[in-house]
Coordinates of C-alpha atoms in Angstrom, one line a residue:
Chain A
X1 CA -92.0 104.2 52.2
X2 CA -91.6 100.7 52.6
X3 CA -88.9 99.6 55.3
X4 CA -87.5 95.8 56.2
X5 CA -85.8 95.6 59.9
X6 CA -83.0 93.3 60.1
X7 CA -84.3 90.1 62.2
X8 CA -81.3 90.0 64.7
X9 CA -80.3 93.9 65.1
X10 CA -79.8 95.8 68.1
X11 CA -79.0 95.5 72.2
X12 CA -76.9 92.0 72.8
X13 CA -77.5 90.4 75.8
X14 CA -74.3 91.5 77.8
X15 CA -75.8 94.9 76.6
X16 CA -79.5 94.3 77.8
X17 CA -78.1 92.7 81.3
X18 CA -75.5 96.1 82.1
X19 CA -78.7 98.8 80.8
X20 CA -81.1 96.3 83.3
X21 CA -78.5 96.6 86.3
X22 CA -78.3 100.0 85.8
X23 CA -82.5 100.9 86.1
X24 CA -82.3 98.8 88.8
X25 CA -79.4 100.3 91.0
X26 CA -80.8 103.3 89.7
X27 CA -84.1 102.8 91.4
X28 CA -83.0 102.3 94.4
X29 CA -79.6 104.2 95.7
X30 CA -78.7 107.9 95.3
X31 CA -75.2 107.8 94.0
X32 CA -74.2 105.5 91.0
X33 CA -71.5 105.4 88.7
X34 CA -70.8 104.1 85.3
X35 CA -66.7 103.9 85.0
X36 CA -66.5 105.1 81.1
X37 CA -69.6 105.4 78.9
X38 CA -72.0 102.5 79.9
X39 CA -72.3 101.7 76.1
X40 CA -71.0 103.3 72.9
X41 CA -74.5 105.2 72.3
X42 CA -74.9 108.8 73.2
X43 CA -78.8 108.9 73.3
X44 CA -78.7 106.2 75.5
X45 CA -75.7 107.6 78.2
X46 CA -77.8 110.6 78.0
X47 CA -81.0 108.8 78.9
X48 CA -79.2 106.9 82.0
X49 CA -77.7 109.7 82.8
X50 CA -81.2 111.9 83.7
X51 CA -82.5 109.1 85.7
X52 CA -78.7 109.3 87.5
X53 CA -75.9 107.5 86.4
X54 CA -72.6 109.7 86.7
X55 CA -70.3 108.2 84.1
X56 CA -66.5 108.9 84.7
X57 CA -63.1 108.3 83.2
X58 CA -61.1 107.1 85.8
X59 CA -60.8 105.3 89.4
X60 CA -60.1 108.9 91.0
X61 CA -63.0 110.4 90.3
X62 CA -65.2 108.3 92.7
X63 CA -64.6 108.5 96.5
X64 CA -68.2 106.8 97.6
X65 CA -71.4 105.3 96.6
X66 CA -71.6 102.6 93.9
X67 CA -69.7 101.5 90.7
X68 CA -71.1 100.0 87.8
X69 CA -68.7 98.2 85.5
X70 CA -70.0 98.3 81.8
X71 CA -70.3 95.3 79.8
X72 CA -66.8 95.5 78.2
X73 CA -65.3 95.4 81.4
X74 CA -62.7 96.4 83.1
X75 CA -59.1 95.9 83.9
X76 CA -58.3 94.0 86.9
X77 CA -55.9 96.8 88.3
X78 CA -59.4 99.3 88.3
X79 CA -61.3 96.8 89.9
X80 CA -58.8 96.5 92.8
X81 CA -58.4 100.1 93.1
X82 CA -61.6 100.5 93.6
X83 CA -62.4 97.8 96.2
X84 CA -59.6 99.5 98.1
X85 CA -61.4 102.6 97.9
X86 CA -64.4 100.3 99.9
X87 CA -66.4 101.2 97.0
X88 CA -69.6 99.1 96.2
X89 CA -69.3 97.4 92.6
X90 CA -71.2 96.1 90.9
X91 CA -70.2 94.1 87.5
X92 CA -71.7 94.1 84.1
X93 CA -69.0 92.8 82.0
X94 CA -70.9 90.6 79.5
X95 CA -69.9 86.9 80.3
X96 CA -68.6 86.8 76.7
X97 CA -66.0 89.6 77.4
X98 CA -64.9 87.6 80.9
X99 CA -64.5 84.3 79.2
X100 CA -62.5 86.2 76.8
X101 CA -60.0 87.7 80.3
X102 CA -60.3 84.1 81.7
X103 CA -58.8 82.4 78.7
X104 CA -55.9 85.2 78.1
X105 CA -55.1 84.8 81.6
X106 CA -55.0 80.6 81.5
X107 CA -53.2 80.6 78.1
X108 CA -50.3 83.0 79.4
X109 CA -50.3 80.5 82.7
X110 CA -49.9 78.0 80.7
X111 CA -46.7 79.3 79.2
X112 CA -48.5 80.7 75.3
X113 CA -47.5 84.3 74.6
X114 CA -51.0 86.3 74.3
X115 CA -52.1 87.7 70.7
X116 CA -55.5 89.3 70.6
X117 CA -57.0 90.9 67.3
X118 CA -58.9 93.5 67.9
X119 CA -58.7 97.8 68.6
X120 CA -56.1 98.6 71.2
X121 CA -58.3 101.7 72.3
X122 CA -61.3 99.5 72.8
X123 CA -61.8 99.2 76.6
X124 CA -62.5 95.2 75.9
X125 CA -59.4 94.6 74.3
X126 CA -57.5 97.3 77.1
X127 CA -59.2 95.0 80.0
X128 CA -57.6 91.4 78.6
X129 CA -54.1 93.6 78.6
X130 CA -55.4 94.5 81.9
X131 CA -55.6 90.5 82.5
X132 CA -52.2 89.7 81.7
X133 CA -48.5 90.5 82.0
X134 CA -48.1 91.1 78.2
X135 CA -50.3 90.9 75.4
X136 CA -49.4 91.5 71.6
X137 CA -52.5 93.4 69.9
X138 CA -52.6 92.8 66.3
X139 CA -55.2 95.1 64.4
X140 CA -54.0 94.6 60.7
X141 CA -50.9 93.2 59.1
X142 CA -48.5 95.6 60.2
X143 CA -48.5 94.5 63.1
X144 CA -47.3 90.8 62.5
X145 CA -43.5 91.6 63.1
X146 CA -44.2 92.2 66.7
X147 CA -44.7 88.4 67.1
X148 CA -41.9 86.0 68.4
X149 CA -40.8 84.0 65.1
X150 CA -41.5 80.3 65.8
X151 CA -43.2 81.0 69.0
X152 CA -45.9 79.6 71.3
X153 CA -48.9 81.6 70.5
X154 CA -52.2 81.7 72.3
X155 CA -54.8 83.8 70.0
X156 CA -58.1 85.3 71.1
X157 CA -59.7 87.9 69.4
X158 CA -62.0 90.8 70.7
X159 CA -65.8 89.6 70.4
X160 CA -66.6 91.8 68.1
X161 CA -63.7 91.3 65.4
X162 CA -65.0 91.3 61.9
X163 CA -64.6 87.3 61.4
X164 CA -63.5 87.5 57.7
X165 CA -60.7 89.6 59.2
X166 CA -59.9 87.3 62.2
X167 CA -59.9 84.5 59.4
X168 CA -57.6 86.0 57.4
X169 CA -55.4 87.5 60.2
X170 CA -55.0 83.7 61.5
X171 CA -53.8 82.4 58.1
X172 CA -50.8 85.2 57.9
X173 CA -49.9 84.2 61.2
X174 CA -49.7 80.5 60.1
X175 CA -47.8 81.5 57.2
X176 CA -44.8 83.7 59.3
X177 CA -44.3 79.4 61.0
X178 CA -45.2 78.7 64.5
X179 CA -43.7 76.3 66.6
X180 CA -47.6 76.0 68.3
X181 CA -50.8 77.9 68.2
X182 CA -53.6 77.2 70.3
X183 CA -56.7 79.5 68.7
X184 CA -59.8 79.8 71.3
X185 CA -62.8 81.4 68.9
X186 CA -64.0 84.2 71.3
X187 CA -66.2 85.6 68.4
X188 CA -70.0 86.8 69.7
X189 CA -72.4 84.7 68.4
X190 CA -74.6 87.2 68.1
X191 CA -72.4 89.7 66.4
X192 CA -72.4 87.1 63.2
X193 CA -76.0 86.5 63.5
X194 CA -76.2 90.5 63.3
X195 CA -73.7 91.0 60.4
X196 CA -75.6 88.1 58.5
X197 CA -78.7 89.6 59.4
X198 CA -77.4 93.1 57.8
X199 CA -76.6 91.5 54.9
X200 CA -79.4 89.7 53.9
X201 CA -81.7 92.8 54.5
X202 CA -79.1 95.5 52.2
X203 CA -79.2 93.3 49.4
X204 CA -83.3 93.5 49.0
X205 CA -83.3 97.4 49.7
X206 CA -82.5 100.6 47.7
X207 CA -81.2 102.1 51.2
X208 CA -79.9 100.9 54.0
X209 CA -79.7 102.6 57.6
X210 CA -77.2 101.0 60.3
X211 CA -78.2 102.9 63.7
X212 CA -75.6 103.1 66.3
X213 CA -73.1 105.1 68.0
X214 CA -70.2 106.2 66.2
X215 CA -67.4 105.1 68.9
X216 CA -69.4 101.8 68.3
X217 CA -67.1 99.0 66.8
X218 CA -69.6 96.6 65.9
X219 CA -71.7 99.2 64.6
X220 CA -69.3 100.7 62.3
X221 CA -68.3 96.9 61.3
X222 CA -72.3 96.3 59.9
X223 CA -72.2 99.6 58.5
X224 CA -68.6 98.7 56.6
X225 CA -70.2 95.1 56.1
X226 CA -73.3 96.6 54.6
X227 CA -71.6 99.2 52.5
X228 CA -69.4 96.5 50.5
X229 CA -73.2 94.9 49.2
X230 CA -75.0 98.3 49.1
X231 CA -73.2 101.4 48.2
X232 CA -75.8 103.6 49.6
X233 CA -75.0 102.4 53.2
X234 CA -75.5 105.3 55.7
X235 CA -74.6 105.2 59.8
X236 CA -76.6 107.4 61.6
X237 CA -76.8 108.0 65.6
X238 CA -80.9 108.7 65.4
X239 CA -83.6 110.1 63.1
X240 CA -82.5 113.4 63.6
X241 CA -79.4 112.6 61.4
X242 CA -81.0 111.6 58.6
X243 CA -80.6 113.7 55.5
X244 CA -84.4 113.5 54.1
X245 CA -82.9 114.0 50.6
X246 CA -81.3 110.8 50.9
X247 CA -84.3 109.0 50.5
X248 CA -86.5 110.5 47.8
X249 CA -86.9 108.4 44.5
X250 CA -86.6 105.5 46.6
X251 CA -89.2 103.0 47.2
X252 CA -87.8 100.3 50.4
X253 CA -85.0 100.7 52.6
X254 CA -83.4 98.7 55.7
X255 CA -82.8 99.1 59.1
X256 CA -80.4 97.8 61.4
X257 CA -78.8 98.9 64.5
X258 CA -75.3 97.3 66.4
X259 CA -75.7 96.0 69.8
X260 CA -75.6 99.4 71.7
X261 CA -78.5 100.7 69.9
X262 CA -81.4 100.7 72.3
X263 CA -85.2 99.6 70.8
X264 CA -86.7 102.9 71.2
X265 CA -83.9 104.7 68.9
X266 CA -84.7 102.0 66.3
X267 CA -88.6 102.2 66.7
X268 CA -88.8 106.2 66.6
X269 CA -86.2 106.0 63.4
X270 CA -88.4 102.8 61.4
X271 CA -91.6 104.6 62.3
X272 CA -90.3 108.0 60.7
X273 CA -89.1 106.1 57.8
X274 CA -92.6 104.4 57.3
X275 CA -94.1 107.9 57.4
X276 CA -91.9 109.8 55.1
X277 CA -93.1 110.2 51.6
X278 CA -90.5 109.6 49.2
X279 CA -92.5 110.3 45.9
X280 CA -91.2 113.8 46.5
X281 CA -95.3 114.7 46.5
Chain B
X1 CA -20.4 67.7 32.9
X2 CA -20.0 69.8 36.1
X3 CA -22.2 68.7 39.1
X4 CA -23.5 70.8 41.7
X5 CA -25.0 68.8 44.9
X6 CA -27.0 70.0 47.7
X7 CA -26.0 71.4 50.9
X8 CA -28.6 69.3 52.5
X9 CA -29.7 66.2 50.8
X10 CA -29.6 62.5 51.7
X11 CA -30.0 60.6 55.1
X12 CA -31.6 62.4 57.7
X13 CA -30.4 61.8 61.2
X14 CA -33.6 59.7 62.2
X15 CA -32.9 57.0 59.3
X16 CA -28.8 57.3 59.9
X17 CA -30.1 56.3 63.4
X18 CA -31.9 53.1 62.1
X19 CA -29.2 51.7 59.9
X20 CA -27.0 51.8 62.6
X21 CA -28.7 50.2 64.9
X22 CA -29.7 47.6 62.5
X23 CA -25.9 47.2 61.2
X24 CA -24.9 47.1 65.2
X25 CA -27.7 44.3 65.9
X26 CA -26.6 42.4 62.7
X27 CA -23.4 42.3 64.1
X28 CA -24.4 40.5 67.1
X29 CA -27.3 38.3 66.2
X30 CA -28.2 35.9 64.0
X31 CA -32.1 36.2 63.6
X32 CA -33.1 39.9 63.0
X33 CA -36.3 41.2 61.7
X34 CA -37.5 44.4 60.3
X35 CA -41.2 45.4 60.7
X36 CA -41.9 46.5 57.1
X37 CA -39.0 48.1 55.0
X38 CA -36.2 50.0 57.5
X39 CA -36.5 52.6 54.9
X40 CA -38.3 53.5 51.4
X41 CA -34.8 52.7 49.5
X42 CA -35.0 49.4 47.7
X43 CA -31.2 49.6 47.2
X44 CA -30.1 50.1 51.0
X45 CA -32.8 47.5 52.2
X46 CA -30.8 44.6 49.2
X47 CA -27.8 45.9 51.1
X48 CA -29.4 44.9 55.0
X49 CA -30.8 42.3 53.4
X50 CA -27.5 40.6 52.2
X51 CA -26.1 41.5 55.3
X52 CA -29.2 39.1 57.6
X53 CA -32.1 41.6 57.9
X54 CA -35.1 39.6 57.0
X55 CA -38.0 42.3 56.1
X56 CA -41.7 41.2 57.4
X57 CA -44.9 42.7 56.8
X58 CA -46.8 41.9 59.5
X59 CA -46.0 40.5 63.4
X60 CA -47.7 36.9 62.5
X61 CA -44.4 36.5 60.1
X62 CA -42.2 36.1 63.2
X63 CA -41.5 34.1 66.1
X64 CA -38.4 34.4 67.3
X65 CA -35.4 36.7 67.5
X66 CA -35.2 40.4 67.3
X67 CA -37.4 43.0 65.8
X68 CA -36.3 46.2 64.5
X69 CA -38.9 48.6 64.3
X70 CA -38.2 51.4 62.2
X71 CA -37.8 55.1 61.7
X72 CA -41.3 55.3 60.6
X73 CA -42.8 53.8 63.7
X74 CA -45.3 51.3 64.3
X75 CA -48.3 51.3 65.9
X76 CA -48.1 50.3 69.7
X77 CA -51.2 47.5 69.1
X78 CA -48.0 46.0 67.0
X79 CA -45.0 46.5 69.2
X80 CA -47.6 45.1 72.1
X81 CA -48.4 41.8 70.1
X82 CA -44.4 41.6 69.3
X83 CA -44.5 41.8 73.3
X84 CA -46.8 39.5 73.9
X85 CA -45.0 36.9 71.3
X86 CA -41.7 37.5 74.0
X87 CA -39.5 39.0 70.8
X88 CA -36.8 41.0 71.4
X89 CA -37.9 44.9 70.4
X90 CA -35.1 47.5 69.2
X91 CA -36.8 50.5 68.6
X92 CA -35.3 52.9 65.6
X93 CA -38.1 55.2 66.0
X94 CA -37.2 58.8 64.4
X95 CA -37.6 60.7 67.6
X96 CA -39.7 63.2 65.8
X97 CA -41.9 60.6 64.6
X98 CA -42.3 59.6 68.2
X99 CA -42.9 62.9 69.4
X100 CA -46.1 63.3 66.9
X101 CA -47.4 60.3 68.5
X102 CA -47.4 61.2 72.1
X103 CA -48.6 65.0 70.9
X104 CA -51.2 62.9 69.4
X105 CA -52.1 60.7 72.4
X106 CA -52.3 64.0 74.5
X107 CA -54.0 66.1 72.1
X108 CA -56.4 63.3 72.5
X109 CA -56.4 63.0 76.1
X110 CA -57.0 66.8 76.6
X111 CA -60.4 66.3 74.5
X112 CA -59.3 67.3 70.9
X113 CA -60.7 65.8 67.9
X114 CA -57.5 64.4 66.3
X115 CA -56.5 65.6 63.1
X116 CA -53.6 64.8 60.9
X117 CA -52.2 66.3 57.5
X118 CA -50.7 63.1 55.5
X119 CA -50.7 60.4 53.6
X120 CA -53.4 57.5 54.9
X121 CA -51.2 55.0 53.3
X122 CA -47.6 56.0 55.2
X123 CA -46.4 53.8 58.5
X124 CA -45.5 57.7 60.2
X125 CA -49.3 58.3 59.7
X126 CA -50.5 55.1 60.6
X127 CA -48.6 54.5 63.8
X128 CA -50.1 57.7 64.8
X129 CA -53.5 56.6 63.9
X130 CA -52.5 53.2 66.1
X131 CA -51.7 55.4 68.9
X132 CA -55.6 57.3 69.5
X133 CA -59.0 56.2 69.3
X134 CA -59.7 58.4 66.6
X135 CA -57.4 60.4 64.1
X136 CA -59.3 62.3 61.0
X137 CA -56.5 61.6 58.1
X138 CA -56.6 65.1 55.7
X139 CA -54.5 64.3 52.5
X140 CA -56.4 67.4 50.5
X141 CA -59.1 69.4 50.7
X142 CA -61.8 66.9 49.4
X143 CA -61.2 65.0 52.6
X144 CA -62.3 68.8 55.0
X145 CA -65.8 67.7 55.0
X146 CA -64.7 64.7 57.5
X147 CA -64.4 67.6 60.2
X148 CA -67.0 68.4 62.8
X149 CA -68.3 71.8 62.1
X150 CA -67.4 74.3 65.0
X151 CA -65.2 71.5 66.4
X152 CA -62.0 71.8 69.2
X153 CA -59.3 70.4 66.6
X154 CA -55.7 69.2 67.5
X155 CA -53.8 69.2 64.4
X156 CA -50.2 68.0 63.7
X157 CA -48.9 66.6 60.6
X158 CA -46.6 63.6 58.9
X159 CA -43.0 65.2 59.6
X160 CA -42.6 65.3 56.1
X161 CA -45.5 66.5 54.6
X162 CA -45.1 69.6 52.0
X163 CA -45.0 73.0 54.7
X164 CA -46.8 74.9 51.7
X165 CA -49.9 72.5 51.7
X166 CA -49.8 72.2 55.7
X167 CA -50.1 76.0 56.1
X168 CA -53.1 76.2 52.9
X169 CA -54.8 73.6 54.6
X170 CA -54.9 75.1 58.1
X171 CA -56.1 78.5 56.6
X172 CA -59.0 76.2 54.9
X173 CA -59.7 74.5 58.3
X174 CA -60.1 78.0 59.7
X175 CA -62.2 79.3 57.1
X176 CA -65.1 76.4 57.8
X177 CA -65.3 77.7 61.3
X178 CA -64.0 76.5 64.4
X179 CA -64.4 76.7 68.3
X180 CA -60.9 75.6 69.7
X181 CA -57.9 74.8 67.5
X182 CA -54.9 73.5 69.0
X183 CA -51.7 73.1 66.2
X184 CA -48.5 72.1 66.7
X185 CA -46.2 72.1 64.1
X186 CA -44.7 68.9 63.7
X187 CA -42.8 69.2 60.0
X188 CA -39.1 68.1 60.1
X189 CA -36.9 70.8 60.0
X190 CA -34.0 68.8 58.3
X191 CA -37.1 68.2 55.3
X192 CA -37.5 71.9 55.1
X193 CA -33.7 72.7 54.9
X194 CA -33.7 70.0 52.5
X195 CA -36.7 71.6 50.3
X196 CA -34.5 74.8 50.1
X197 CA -31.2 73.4 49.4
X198 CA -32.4 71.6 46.6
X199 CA -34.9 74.7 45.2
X200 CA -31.5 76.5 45.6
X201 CA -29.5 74.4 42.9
X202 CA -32.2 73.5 40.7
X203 CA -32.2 77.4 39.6
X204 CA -29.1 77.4 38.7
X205 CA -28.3 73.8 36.7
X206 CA -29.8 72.7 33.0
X207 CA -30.9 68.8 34.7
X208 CA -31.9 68.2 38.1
X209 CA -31.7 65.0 39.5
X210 CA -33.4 64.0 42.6
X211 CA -32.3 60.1 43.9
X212 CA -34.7 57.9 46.3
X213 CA -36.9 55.1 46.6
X214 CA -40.3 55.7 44.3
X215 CA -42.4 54.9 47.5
X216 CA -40.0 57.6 49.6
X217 CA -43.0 60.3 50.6
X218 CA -40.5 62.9 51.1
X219 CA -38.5 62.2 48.0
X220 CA -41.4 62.5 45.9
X221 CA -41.9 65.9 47.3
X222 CA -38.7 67.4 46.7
X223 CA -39.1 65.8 42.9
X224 CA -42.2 67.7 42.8
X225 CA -40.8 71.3 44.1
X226 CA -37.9 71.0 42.1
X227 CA -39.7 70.2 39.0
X228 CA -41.8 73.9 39.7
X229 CA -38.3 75.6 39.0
X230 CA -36.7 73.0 36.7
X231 CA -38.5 71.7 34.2
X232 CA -35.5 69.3 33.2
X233 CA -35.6 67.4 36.6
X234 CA -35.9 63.4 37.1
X235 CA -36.6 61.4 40.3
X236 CA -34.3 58.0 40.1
X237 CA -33.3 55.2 42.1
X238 CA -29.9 55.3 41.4
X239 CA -27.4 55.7 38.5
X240 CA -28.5 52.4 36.5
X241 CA -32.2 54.4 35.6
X242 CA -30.7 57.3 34.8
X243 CA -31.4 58.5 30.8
X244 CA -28.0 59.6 29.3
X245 CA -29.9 61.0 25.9
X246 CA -31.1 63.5 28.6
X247 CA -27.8 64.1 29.5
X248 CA -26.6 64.9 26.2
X249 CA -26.0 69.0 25.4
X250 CA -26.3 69.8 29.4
X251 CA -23.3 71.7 30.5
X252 CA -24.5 71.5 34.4
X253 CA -26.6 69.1 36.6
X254 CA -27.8 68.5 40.2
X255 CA -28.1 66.2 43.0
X256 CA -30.0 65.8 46.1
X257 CA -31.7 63.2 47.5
X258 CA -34.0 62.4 50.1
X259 CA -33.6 61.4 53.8
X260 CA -33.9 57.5 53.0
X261 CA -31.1 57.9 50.4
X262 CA -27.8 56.4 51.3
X263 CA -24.3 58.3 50.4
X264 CA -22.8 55.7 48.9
X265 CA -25.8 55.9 45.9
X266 CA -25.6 59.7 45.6
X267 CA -21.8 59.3 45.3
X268 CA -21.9 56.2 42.5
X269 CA -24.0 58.9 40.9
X270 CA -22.5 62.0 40.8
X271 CA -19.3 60.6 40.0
X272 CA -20.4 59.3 36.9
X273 CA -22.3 62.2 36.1
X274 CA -18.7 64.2 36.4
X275 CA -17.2 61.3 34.4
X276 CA -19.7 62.0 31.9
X277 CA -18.7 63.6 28.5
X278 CA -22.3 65.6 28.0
X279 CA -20.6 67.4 24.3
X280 CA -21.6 63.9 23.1
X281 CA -18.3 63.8 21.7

């Protein structure tokens, strides 16, 4: 069948850099950790993971070798415990995600009470509370009455915030009053690019695959995005998930992937769907 | 006919402030000067006038004496060529007024694009315009496309302007994108308790009567709230404009008046409103 690839799709750069500081630790010491999952992408861990990467949940767990922070980062408070464990580290956090700490941390110096929008179980939104002494997470609207009425707000959001949500978070906010609000866009670029990318491509096709892993924010954000212009929006991990039912009678589909998605999931899936006859003959 | 008057209506305590000061200088000297109208009330500036205030438009008119400059503010290229003529400067400045400015000159400082919500036209938007290098004036939402796309904005707005429109306008603002926005709400609070006192009677009386200059900016905008719940509801100078047709089969009325409107005009009013005999008998 005929298949259109989204032109921005797939591994970010912070993603690319943390995967490419992996191979090379990889290649050349014996013991190497990831602190949590290296990305949100199973196939991918797994991959790293044969060539040597232990990945762990917590400080404890490691008592030597070397320590590879992921590209969302870390807290501050892990960092520390590990370089008082003498621990070699080395840092992957995606210079978006550490401009995002930096800010938090100068906005609360400068006297602003922190707001960030975002997942408080994402480990990039857990490392900017990491950063500070207090930060109010605000996923949705019910969480609005946990800001100071009148207050001194400084507002970031986690990079990969749906924009249209961020946009419209912002505007309730301004609504409650404010005595002063001092908004820093941390949005990824690239994330937008992606979602517009998405977009374009699910409105020309009669199917649309988003490829990702399902702990994946941003991926499940261009699969939501996708769905709301193309009802027959499906987010799978790999080929291997795809329900070859799905596309029979259908003559194009799409193909996108969120930014943990490596190349080589997205090839193997577009060259399967290329393949596959869906004439039913 | 009964009369019900607002809570909060009339001089606020940045114009009380100016009329005393011009009353106390009166007092003492013989050749005083106000920079433009000391406020937007015909009737209270016949009333300074009679008592020696001589009302300029522009610095060439005077040469000697002193110089009031009022609530509104003036921009500090004037007060520097009043300097540089060696006048004699009182400053009435509303102290909130003041404060917009110097947020304004830091804002500016700290490498903002300046933005203000007002009226072009009004000396509290102008003086802040006098006071940077470069102020974007937003009246409405025809005038957004003056903003740099992806731009670090630092907003305020004319004390007075309508905190509805301030708050739909920022939510437009954040809409078309932005890198950096730094707002601080400048809105008089005495304006807003004012809005509400007045939205509060104008439910409950058949005629609403809202008394200030036609040029008042703030006036005006209670006129125009008011008339959202009151249909019946009239913005006057003063009891000598007032309609008493309209008058006629009302059993209750209202009163406020904005911050540039003396007492003694609301009390001339609403004492012949209660001396009025509305059965038409």
């Amino acid at each position: 069948m005929k298949v259109i690839v989204a032109g921005n799709r797939g591994f970010c750069p912070g993603v690319k850099n943390a995967i490419n500081m992996a191979e090379k630790i990889l290649a050349r010491e014996e013991e190497v950790y990831g602190l949590g999952p290296i990305i949100h992408n199973k196939d991918e861990v797994e991959r790293l993971s044969k060539a040597g990467l232990k990945t762990v949940d917590s400080v404890e767990q490691v008592n030597s070798g070397t320590v590879l922070i992921r590209s969302h980062g870390a807290a501050p408070e892990q960092i520390l415990r590990l370089r008082k464990k003498g621990l070699n580290i080395v840092d992957a956090t995606c210079v978006l995600v550490k401009r995002v700490q930096q800010i938090a941390r100068q906005l609360e110096e400068d006297g602003y009470t922190m707001v960030i929008m975002g997942d408080e179980n994402h480990p990039e939104v857990q490392a900017v509370v990491g950063c500070c002494r207090n930060v109010i997470v605000l996923a949705d609207n019910a969480d609005l009455d946990r800001l100071p009425v009148d207050g001194k707000l400084g507002i970031v959001s986690q990079t990969t915030e749906d924009p249209g949500h961020f946009t419209e978070m912002l505007c309730e906010i301004i609504r409650r009053g404010f005595n002063e609000l001092k908004v820093i866009n941390t949005l990824c670029k690239e994330a937008i690019k992606r979602q517009e990318s998405a977009v374009q491509v699910c409105k020309k096709v009669d199917i649309m695959f988003v490829l990702g892993g399902l702990e994946s924010a941003n991926t499940r954000r261009l699969a939501e995005l996708c769905k709301k212009y193309n009802s027959q929006t499906f987010h799978l991990q790999n080929w291997s998930e795809c329900d070859r039912r799905s596309l029979l009678g259908k003559t194009t589909s799409g193909v996108t992937a969120g930014a943990s998605t490596p190349e080589w999931i997205i090839d193997e899936f577009v060259q399967n769907l290329r393949d596959f006859d869906s004439s039913g003959g």
